[in-house]
Short mmCIF file of C-alpha atoms in Angstrom, two decimals:
data_model
loop_
_atom_site.label_atom_id
_atom_site.label_comp_id
_atom_site.label_asym_id
_atom_site.label_seq_id
_atom_site.Cartn_x
_atom_site.Cartn_y
_atom_site.Cartn_z
CA UNK F 13 14.36 -2.81 21.02
CA UNK F 14 11.08 -1.02 20.38
CA UNK F 15 8.04 -1.72 22.50
CA UNK F 16 5.96 -1.68 19.27
CA UNK F 17 7.29 -5.06 18.12
CA UNK F 18 4.04 -6.66 19.30
CA UNK F 19 2.03 -4.65 16.78
CA UNK F 20 0.27 -7.33 14.76
CA UNK F 21 -1.68 -7.58 11.55
CA UNK F 22 -4.88 -7.68 13.60
CA UNK F 23 -3.89 -4.39 15.26
CA UNK F 24 -3.39 -2.81 11.83
CA UNK F 25 -6.77 -4.17 10.77
CA UNK F 26 -8.45 -2.60 13.82
CA UNK F 27 -7.01 0.83 12.98
CA UNK F 28 -7.92 0.45 9.31
CA UNK F 29 -11.45 -0.71 10.18
CA UNK F 30 -11.86 2.32 12.45
CA UNK F 31 -10.75 4.59 9.58
CA UNK F 32 -13.17 2.79 7.26
CA UNK F 33 -16.12 3.20 9.64
CA UNK F 34 -15.35 6.88 10.30
CA UNK F 35 -14.98 7.55 6.58
CA UNK F 36 -18.20 5.74 5.75
CA UNK F 37 -20.18 7.49 8.53
CA UNK F 38 -19.00 10.88 7.27
CA UNK F 39 -19.60 10.09 3.59
CA UNK F 40 -15.89 10.48 2.79
CA UNK F 41 -14.95 6.92 1.86
CA UNK F 42 -13.87 7.68 -1.73
CA UNK F 43 -11.86 10.74 -0.70
CA UNK F 44 -10.10 8.99 2.19
CA UNK F 45 -9.27 6.02 -0.04
CA UNK F 46 -7.68 8.34 -2.64
CA UNK F 47 -5.75 10.19 0.07
CA UNK F 48 -4.57 6.87 1.53
CA UNK F 49 -3.32 5.82 -1.89
CA UNK F 50 -1.43 9.10 -2.24
CA UNK F 51 0.31 8.53 1.13
CA UNK F 52 1.20 4.96 0.08
CA UNK F 53 2.58 6.29 -3.22
CA UNK F 54 4.65 8.84 -1.31
CA UNK F 55 6.06 6.10 0.92
CA UNK F 56 6.82 3.99 -2.14
CA UNK F 57 8.39 6.77 -4.21
CA UNK F 58 10.27 8.78 -1.59
CA UNK F 59 13.08 7.00 0.23
CA UNK F 60 13.45 10.06 2.48
CA UNK F 61 9.82 9.87 3.58
CA UNK F 62 10.06 6.09 4.07
CA UNK F 63 13.15 6.50 6.27
CA UNK F 64 11.51 9.36 8.19
CA UNK F 65 8.57 7.11 9.08
CA UNK F 66 10.84 4.28 10.21
CA UNK F 67 13.30 6.50 12.11
CA UNK F 68 12.60 6.15 15.86
CA UNK F 69 14.62 9.30 16.61
CA UNK F 70 12.17 11.58 14.75
CA UNK F 71 10.23 13.53 17.35
CA UNK F 72 6.44 13.33 17.31
CA UNK F 73 6.26 17.11 16.94
CA UNK F 74 8.49 17.09 13.85
CA UNK F 75 6.60 14.18 12.31
CA UNK F 76 3.29 15.87 13.01
CA UNK F 77 4.51 19.12 11.38
CA UNK F 78 5.62 17.21 8.29
CA UNK F 79 2.35 15.26 8.04
CA UNK F 80 0.30 18.44 8.51
CA UNK F 81 2.30 20.12 5.72
CA UNK F 82 1.76 17.12 3.42
CA UNK F 83 -1.94 17.13 4.33
CA UNK F 84 -2.18 20.86 3.61
CA UNK F 85 -0.37 20.60 0.26
CA UNK F 86 -2.50 17.65 -0.85
CA UNK F 87 -5.75 19.09 0.54
CA UNK F 88 -6.38 16.08 2.77
CA UNK F 89 -9.70 15.96 4.54
CA UNK F 90 -9.58 16.88 8.25
CA UNK F 91 -10.74 13.40 9.20
CA UNK F 92 -7.73 11.83 7.45
CA UNK F 93 -5.33 14.46 8.81
CA UNK F 94 -6.63 13.85 12.34
CA UNK F 95 -6.30 10.09 11.87
CA UNK F 96 -2.67 10.45 10.80
CA UNK F 97 -1.93 12.71 13.78
CA UNK F 98 -3.71 10.25 16.09
CA UNK F 99 -1.36 7.50 14.85
CA UNK F 100 1.60 9.76 15.56
CA UNK F 101 0.37 10.50 19.11
CA UNK F 102 -0.24 6.79 19.79
CA UNK F 103 3.23 5.94 18.44
CA UNK F 104 1.71 3.86 15.64
CA UNK F 105 2.77 5.93 12.62
CA UNK F 106 5.62 3.48 12.13
CA UNK F 107 2.91 1.08 10.84
CA UNK F 108 1.09 3.55 8.56
CA UNK F 109 1.87 1.57 5.42
CA UNK F 110 0.36 -1.65 6.84
CA UNK F 111 -2.68 0.23 8.20
CA UNK F 112 -3.44 2.06 4.93
CA UNK F 113 -2.98 -1.08 2.81
CA UNK F 114 -5.42 -2.88 5.09
CA UNK F 115 -7.86 0.07 4.80
CA UNK F 116 -7.73 -0.09 0.99
CA UNK F 117 -8.32 -3.85 1.09
CA UNK F 118 -11.40 -3.31 3.27
CA UNK F 119 -12.73 -0.72 0.80
CA UNK F 120 -12.17 -3.13 -2.12
CA UNK F 121 -13.86 -6.03 -0.32
CA UNK F 122 -16.89 -3.88 0.51
CA UNK F 123 -17.21 -3.07 -3.23
CA UNK F 124 -16.89 -6.77 -4.11
CA UNK F 125 -13.50 -6.31 -5.76
CA UNK F 126 -10.47 -8.54 -5.67
CA UNK F 127 -7.17 -6.77 -5.24
CA UNK F 128 -4.40 -7.75 -7.63
CA UNK F 129 -0.79 -6.65 -7.82
CA UNK F 130 0.99 -6.42 -11.13
CA UNK F 131 4.72 -5.89 -11.57
CA UNK F 132 6.30 -5.60 -14.99
CA UNK F 133 9.83 -5.23 -16.24
CA UNK F 134 8.83 -2.67 -18.87
CA UNK F 135 6.67 0.36 -18.26
CA UNK F 136 3.10 -0.53 -19.29
CA UNK F 137 0.70 1.90 -20.95
CA UNK F 138 -2.72 2.55 -19.43
CA UNK F 139 -4.27 0.53 -22.32
CA UNK F 140 -2.07 -2.48 -21.53
CA UNK F 141 -2.93 -2.22 -17.83
CA UNK F 142 -6.64 -2.01 -18.69
CA UNK F 143 -6.39 -5.11 -20.93
CA UNK F 144 -4.68 -7.07 -18.15
CA UNK F 145 -7.30 -5.90 -15.63
CA UNK F 146 -10.12 -6.94 -17.97
CA UNK F 147 -8.51 -10.34 -18.58
CA UNK F 148 -8.08 -10.92 -14.83
CA UNK F 149 -11.70 -9.85 -14.19
CA UNK F 150 -12.86 -12.40 -16.75
CA UNK F 151 -10.66 -15.19 -15.39
CA UNK F 152 -11.54 -14.59 -11.73
CA UNK F 153 -15.19 -13.70 -12.43
CA UNK F 154 -14.94 -10.64 -10.19
CA UNK F 155 -14.10 -6.96 -10.43
CA UNK F 156 -10.37 -6.50 -10.08
CA UNK F 157 -8.64 -3.54 -8.51
CA UNK F 158 -5.15 -3.60 -9.95
CA UNK F 159 -2.13 -2.07 -8.23
CA UNK F 160 0.57 -1.65 -10.85
CA UNK F 161 4.29 -1.24 -10.22
CA UNK F 162 7.15 -0.97 -12.70
CA UNK F 163 10.05 -3.15 -11.50
CA UNK F 164 13.17 -3.14 -13.66
CA UNK F 165 14.78 -5.88 -11.53
CA UNK F 166 12.47 -8.43 -13.21
CA UNK F 167 14.56 -8.02 -16.40
CA UNK F 168 11.56 -9.08 -18.51
CA UNK F 169 8.05 -10.45 -18.08
CA UNK F 170 5.31 -9.98 -15.47
CA UNK F 171 4.43 -10.99 -11.92
CA UNK F 172 0.72 -11.04 -11.03
CA UNK F 173 -0.72 -11.67 -7.53
CA UNK F 174 -4.47 -12.14 -7.10
CA UNK F 175 -5.29 -13.26 -3.59
CA UNK F 176 -3.24 -16.41 -2.95
CA UNK F 177 -2.65 -16.99 -6.69
CA UNK F 178 0.64 -15.87 -8.18
CA UNK F 179 1.77 -16.02 -11.79
CA UNK F 180 5.46 -15.22 -12.30
CA UNK F 181 6.63 -15.08 -15.92
CA UNK F 182 9.61 -12.87 -15.18
CA UNK F 183 13.06 -13.61 -16.53
CA UNK F 184 14.41 -13.02 -13.03
CA UNK F 185 12.28 -15.93 -11.77
CA UNK F 186 13.33 -18.19 -14.66
CA UNK F 187 17.00 -17.43 -13.99
CA UNK F 188 16.45 -18.22 -10.30
CA UNK F 189 14.87 -21.57 -11.22
CA UNK F 190 17.84 -22.42 -13.48
CA UNK F 191 20.26 -21.46 -10.70
CA UNK F 192 18.37 -23.66 -8.22
CA UNK F 193 18.51 -26.63 -10.61
CA UNK F 194 22.25 -26.13 -11.08
CA UNK F 195 22.80 -26.09 -7.30
CA UNK F 196 20.75 -29.29 -6.86
CA UNK F 197 22.65 -31.13 -9.64
#
């Protein structure tokens, strides 16, 4: 069992707050936020990269080489590259996804935005995403930062999370509700 099992949400928030403060002090907040999003997208889109991060047998040297190569190819700022390598040295890179998501939430909160997650069964156009974002902004009376994800497992419909509010109009959810009613009957 790993000794990192005690790593909590508050620990991730401390690392993300440190990254936020360093980025803000150096006038790099926008750049670091974009670079964080690109790392999160890489984690989300590449199963190999995801498994590499979670694999405890990967040496710190190998992981550092890979991260430095990714940083070089994506022209990451030195501050962000050093932060990623710091996490590797402190054996915290396993939690990079949690740390970067927390960092992006801090950035959104400082701009007065609410973060929303949208999942749809069909691929949405940028116009459709913009309309949904505008509608959410109107309904919640706040700027909305929308994270969109195409999820074919929903079969049809949408799932929207804004803070603690969730709207699930997916066919998958409706089928689950029908199944639950059948089990109860």
